[in-house]
Coordinates of C-alpha atoms and ligand atoms in Angstrom, one line a residue:
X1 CA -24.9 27.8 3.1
X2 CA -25.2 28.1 7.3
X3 CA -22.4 24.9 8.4
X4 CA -23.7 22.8 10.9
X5 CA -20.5 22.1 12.5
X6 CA -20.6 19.5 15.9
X7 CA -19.1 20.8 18.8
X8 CA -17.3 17.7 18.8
X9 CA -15.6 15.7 15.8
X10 CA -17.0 15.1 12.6
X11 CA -19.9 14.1 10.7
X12 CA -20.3 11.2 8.9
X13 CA -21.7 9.3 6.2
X14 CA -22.0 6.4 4.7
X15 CA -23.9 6.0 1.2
X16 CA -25.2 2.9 -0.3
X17 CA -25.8 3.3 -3.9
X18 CA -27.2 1.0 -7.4
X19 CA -26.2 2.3 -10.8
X20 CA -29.4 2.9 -13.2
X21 CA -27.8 1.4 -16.3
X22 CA -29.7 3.4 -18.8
X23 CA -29.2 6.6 -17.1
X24 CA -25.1 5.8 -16.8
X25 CA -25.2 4.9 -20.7
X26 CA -26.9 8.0 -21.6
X27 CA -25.2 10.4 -19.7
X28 CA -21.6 9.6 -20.2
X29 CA -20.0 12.8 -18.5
X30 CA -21.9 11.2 -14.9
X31 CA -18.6 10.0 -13.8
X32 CA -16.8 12.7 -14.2
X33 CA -19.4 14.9 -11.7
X34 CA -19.1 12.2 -9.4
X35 CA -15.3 12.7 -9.4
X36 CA -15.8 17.1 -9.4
X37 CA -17.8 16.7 -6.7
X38 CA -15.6 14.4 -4.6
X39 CA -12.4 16.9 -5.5
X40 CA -14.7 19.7 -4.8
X41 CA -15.8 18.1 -1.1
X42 CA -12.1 17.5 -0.7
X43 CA -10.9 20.7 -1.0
X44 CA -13.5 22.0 1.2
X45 CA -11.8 20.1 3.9
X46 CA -13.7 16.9 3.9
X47 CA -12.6 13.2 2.9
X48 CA -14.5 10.5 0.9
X49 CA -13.7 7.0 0.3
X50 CA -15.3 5.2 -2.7
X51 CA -16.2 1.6 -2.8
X52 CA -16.6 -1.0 -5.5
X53 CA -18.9 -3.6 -3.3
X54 CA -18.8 -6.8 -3.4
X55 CA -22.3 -9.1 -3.7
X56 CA -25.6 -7.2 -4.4
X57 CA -26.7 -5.7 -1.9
X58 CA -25.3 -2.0 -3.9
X59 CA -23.0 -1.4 -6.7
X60 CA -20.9 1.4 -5.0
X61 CA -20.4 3.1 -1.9
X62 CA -18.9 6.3 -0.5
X63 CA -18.1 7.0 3.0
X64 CA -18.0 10.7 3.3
X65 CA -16.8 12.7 6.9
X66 CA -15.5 16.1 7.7
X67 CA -16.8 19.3 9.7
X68 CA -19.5 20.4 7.9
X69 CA -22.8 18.4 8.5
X70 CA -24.5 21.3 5.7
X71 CA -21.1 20.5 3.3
X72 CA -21.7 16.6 3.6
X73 CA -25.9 16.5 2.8
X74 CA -24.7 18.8 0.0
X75 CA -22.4 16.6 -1.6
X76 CA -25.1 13.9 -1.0
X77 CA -27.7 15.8 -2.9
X78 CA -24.8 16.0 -5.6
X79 CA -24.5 12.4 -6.2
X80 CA -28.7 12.3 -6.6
X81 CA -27.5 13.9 -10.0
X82 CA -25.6 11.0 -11.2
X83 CA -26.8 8.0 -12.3
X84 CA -26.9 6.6 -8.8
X85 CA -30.1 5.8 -6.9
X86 CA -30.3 5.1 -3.3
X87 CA -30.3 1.9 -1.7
X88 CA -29.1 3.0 2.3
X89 CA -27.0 5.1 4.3
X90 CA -26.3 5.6 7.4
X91 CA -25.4 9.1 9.5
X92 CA -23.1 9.0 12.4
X93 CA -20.4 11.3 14.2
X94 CA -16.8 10.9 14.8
X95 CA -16.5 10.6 18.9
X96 CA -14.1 9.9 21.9
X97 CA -14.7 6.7 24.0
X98 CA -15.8 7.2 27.4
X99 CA -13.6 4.3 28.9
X100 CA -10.2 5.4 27.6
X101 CA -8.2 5.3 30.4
X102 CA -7.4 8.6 32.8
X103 CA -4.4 10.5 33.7
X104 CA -5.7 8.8 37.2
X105 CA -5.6 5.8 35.6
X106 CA -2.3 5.3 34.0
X107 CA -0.8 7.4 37.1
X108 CA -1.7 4.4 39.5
X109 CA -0.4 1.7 36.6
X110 CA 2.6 3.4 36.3
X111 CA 3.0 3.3 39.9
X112 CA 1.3 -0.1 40.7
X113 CA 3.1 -2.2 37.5
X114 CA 6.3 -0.6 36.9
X115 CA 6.9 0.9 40.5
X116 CA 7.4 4.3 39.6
X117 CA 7.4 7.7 41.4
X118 CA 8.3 11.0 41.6
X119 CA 9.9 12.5 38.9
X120 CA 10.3 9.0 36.8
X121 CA 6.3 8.6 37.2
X122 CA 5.9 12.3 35.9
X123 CA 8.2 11.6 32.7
X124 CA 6.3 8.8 31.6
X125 CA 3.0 10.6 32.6
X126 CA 4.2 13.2 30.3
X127 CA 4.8 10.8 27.0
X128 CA 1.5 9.3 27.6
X129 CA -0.2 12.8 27.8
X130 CA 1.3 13.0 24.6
X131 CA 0.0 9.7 23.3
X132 CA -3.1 9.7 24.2
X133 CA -3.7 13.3 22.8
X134 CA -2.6 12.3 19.4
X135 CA -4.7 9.4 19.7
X136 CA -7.9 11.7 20.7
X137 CA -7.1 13.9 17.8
X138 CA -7.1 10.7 15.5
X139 CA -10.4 9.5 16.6
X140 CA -12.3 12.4 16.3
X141 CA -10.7 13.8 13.0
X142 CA -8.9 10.8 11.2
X143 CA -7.3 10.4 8.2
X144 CA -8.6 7.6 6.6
X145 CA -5.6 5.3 5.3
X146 CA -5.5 3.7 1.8
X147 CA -6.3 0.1 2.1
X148 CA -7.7 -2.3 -0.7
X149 CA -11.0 -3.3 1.5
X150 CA -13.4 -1.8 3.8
X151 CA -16.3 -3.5 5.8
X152 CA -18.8 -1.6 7.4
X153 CA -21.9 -2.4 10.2
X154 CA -24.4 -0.8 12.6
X155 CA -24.5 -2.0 16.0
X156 CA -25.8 -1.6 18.8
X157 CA -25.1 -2.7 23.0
X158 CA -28.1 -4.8 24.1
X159 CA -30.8 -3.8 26.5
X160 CA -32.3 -7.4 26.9
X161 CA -33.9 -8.2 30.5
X162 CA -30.9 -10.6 31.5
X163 CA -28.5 -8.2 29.7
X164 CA -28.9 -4.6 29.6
X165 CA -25.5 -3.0 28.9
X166 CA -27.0 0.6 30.2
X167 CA -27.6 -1.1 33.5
X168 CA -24.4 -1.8 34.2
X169 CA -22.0 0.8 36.4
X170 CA -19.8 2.2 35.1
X171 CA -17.1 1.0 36.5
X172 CA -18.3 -2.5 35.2
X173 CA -18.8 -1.2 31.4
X174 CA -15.4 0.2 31.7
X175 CA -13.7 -3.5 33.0
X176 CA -15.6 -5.1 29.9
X177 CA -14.4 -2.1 27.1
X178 CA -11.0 -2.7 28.2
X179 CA -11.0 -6.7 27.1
X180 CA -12.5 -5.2 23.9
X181 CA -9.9 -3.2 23.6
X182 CA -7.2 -5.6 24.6
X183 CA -8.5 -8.2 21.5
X184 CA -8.7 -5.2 19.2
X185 CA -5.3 -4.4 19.7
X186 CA -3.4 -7.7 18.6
X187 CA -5.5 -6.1 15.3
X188 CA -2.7 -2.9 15.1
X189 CA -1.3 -2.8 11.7
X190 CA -4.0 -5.4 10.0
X191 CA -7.1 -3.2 10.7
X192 CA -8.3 -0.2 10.8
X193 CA -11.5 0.4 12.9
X194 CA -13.6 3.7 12.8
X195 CA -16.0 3.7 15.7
X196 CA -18.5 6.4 14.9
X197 CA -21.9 6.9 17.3
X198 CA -25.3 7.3 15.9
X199 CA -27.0 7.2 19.1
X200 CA -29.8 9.4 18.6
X201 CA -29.0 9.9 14.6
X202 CA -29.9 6.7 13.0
X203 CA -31.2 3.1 14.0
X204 CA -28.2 1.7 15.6
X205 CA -26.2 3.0 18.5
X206 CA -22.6 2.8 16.2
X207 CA -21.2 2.4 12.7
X208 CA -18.2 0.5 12.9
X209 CA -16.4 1.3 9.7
X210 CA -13.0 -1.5 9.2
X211 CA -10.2 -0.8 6.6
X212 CA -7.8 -3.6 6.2
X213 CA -5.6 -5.5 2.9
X214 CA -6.6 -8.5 3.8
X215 CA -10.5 -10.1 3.8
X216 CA -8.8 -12.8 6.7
X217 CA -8.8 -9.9 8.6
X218 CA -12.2 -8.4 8.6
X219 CA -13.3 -11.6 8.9
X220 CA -11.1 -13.3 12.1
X221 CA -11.3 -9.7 14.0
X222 CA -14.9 -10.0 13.5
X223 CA -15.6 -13.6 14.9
X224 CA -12.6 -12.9 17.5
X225 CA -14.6 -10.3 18.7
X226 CA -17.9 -12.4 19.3
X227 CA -16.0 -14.2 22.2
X228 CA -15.3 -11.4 24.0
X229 CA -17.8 -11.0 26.6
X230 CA -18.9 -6.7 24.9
X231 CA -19.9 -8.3 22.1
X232 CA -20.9 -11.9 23.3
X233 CA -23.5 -10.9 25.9
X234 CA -24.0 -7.3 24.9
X235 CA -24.1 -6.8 20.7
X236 CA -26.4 -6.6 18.2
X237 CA -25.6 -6.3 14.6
X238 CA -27.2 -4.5 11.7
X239 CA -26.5 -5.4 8.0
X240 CA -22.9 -6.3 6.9
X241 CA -21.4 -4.4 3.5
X242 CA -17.8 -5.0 2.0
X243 CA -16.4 -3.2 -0.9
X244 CA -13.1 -2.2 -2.7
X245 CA -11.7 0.6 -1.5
X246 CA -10.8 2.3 -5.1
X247 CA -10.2 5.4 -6.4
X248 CA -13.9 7.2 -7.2
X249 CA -13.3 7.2 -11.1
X250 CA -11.7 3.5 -11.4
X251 CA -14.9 2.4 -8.5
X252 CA -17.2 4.1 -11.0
X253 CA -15.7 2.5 -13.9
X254 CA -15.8 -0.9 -12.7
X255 CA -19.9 -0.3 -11.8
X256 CA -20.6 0.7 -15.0
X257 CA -20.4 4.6 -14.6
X258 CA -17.9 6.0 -17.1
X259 CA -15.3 4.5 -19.3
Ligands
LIG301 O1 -10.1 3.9 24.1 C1 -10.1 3.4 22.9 O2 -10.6 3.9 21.9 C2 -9.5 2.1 22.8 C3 -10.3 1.0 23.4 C4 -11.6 0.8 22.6 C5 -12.9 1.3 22.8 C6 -13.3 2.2 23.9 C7 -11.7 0.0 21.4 C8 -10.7 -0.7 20.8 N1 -13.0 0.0 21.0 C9 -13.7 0.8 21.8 C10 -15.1 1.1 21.7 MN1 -13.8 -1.2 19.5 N2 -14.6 -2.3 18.0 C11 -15.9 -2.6 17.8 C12 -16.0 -3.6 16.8 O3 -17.9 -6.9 15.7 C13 -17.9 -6.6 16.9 O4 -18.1 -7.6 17.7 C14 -17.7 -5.3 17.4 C15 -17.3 -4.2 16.4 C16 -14.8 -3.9 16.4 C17 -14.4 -4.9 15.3 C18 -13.8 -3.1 17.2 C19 -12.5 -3.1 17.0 N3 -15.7 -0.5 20.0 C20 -16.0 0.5 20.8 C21 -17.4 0.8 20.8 C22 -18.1 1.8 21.6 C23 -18.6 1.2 22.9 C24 -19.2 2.1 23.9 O5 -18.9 3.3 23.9 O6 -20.1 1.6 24.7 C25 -17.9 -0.1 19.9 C26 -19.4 -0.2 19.5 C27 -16.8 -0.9 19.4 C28 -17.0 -2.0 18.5 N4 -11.9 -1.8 19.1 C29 -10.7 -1.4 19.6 C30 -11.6 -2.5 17.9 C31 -10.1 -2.6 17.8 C32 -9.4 -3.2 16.6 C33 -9.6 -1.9 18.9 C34 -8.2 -1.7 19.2 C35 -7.8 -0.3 18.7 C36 -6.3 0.0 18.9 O7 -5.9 0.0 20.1 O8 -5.6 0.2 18.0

């Protein structure tokens, strides 16, 4: 099988499934090829995250990324062979945010804020570098962290007459993203949050994936975030899915798949 890797971080999806009863009871060994092909996706390098969901809109979910676009609709066709059957999904890649601040950037901070220069300025440049590299490297190839819940949504920036995001400069978007970001971080250590873009892939512009303990959480980050002028003025919002984050045989169990 020909991989379809992006030149750029990772593919991923996320799956929306309903459990056919009468299929699950008949074919009691389905959970266990769910679980083989999540081991075998694994040690191909790839990581999947199964979901018990809460309400009706599916039984279970899997959010499935890694390098292989050709490894990921594999493992997808897998799961048609359980007793699972489609209700959405959604395709998106891992990807680096435009408006993360510069070596330019931080330089003049460093120097404008905390009155640095000269070979003080270059020391702190040089643990930033550092920073922000390991912080690239996360966003495009994460490791997804165990937490109990996980919330996912497509959005998209508007492009309303009175309030076209893509008409702004630059400059301007960047101003905004940074007040985004400053509300997102009071978030560190309570959520998670997994940008991915779909522009061009799917029907929304972004999937924002959130992974947190606590349901406050996904909930006040979410509402905090409607204030801030990004999302105020400029978001739309696609359909809203929470599940638990379990592992795939105990998610299956509790569905009805397996004992
Ligand atoms: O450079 C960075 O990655 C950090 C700054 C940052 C960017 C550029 C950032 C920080 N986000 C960025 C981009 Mn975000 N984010 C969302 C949502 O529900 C809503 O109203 C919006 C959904 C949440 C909850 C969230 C959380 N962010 C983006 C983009 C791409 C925009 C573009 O390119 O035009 C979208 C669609 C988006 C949406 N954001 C953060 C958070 C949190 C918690 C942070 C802080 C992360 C941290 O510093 O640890």
């Amino acid at each position: 099988m020909d991989p379809v890797a992006p030149s750029i971080g990772w593919g991923v999806l996320h799956l929306l499934y309903r459990v056919d009863r009468a299929r699950a009871e008949a074919d009691p060994e389905a959970a266990k090829r769910v679980v083989d092909a999540i081991d075998s996706l694994e040690s191909d390098g790839h990581q999947a995250l199964v979901f018990a969901v809460l309400g009706h809109k599916a039984d279970v979910g899997v959010m499935a990324l890694g390098p292989d676009l050709a490894r990921l609709q594999a493992f997808q066709q897998e799961l048609q062979g359980a007793p699972l059957e489609p209700v959405s999904s959604y395709v998106s890649l891992t990807e680096l945010s435009e408006y993360t601040s510069t070596e330019d950037d931080e330089r003049a901070r460093l120097s404008s804020e905390e009155g640095l220069s000269g070979d003080e300025l270059e020391a702190k440049l040089d643990v930033w570098r550092d920073r922000m590299a390991h912080y690239a490297e996360h966003r495009l190839h994460p490791q997804l962290p165990a937490k109990k819940l996980v919330g996912f949504y497509p959005m998209s920036k508007r492009r309303d007459a009175g309030a076209n995001w893509y008409e702004l400069s630059f400059d301007e978007r960047k101003r905004l993203m940074a007040g985004h970001a400053r509300v997102g971080r009071r978030y560190a250590g309570r959520i998670l949050q997994l940008i991915t873009g779909s522009v061009g892939l799917d029907d929304w512009e972004w999937g924002v994936t959130l992974l947190a303990d606590d349901p406050v959480a996904l909930k006040e980050i979410v509402y905090e975030m409607r204030f801030d002028p990004v999302s105020a003025r400029y978001a739309e919002f696609g359909p809203f899915v929470t599940g638990l984050v379990l592992e795939p045989e105990e998610a299956l169990r509790r569905v009805g798949v397996g004992r």
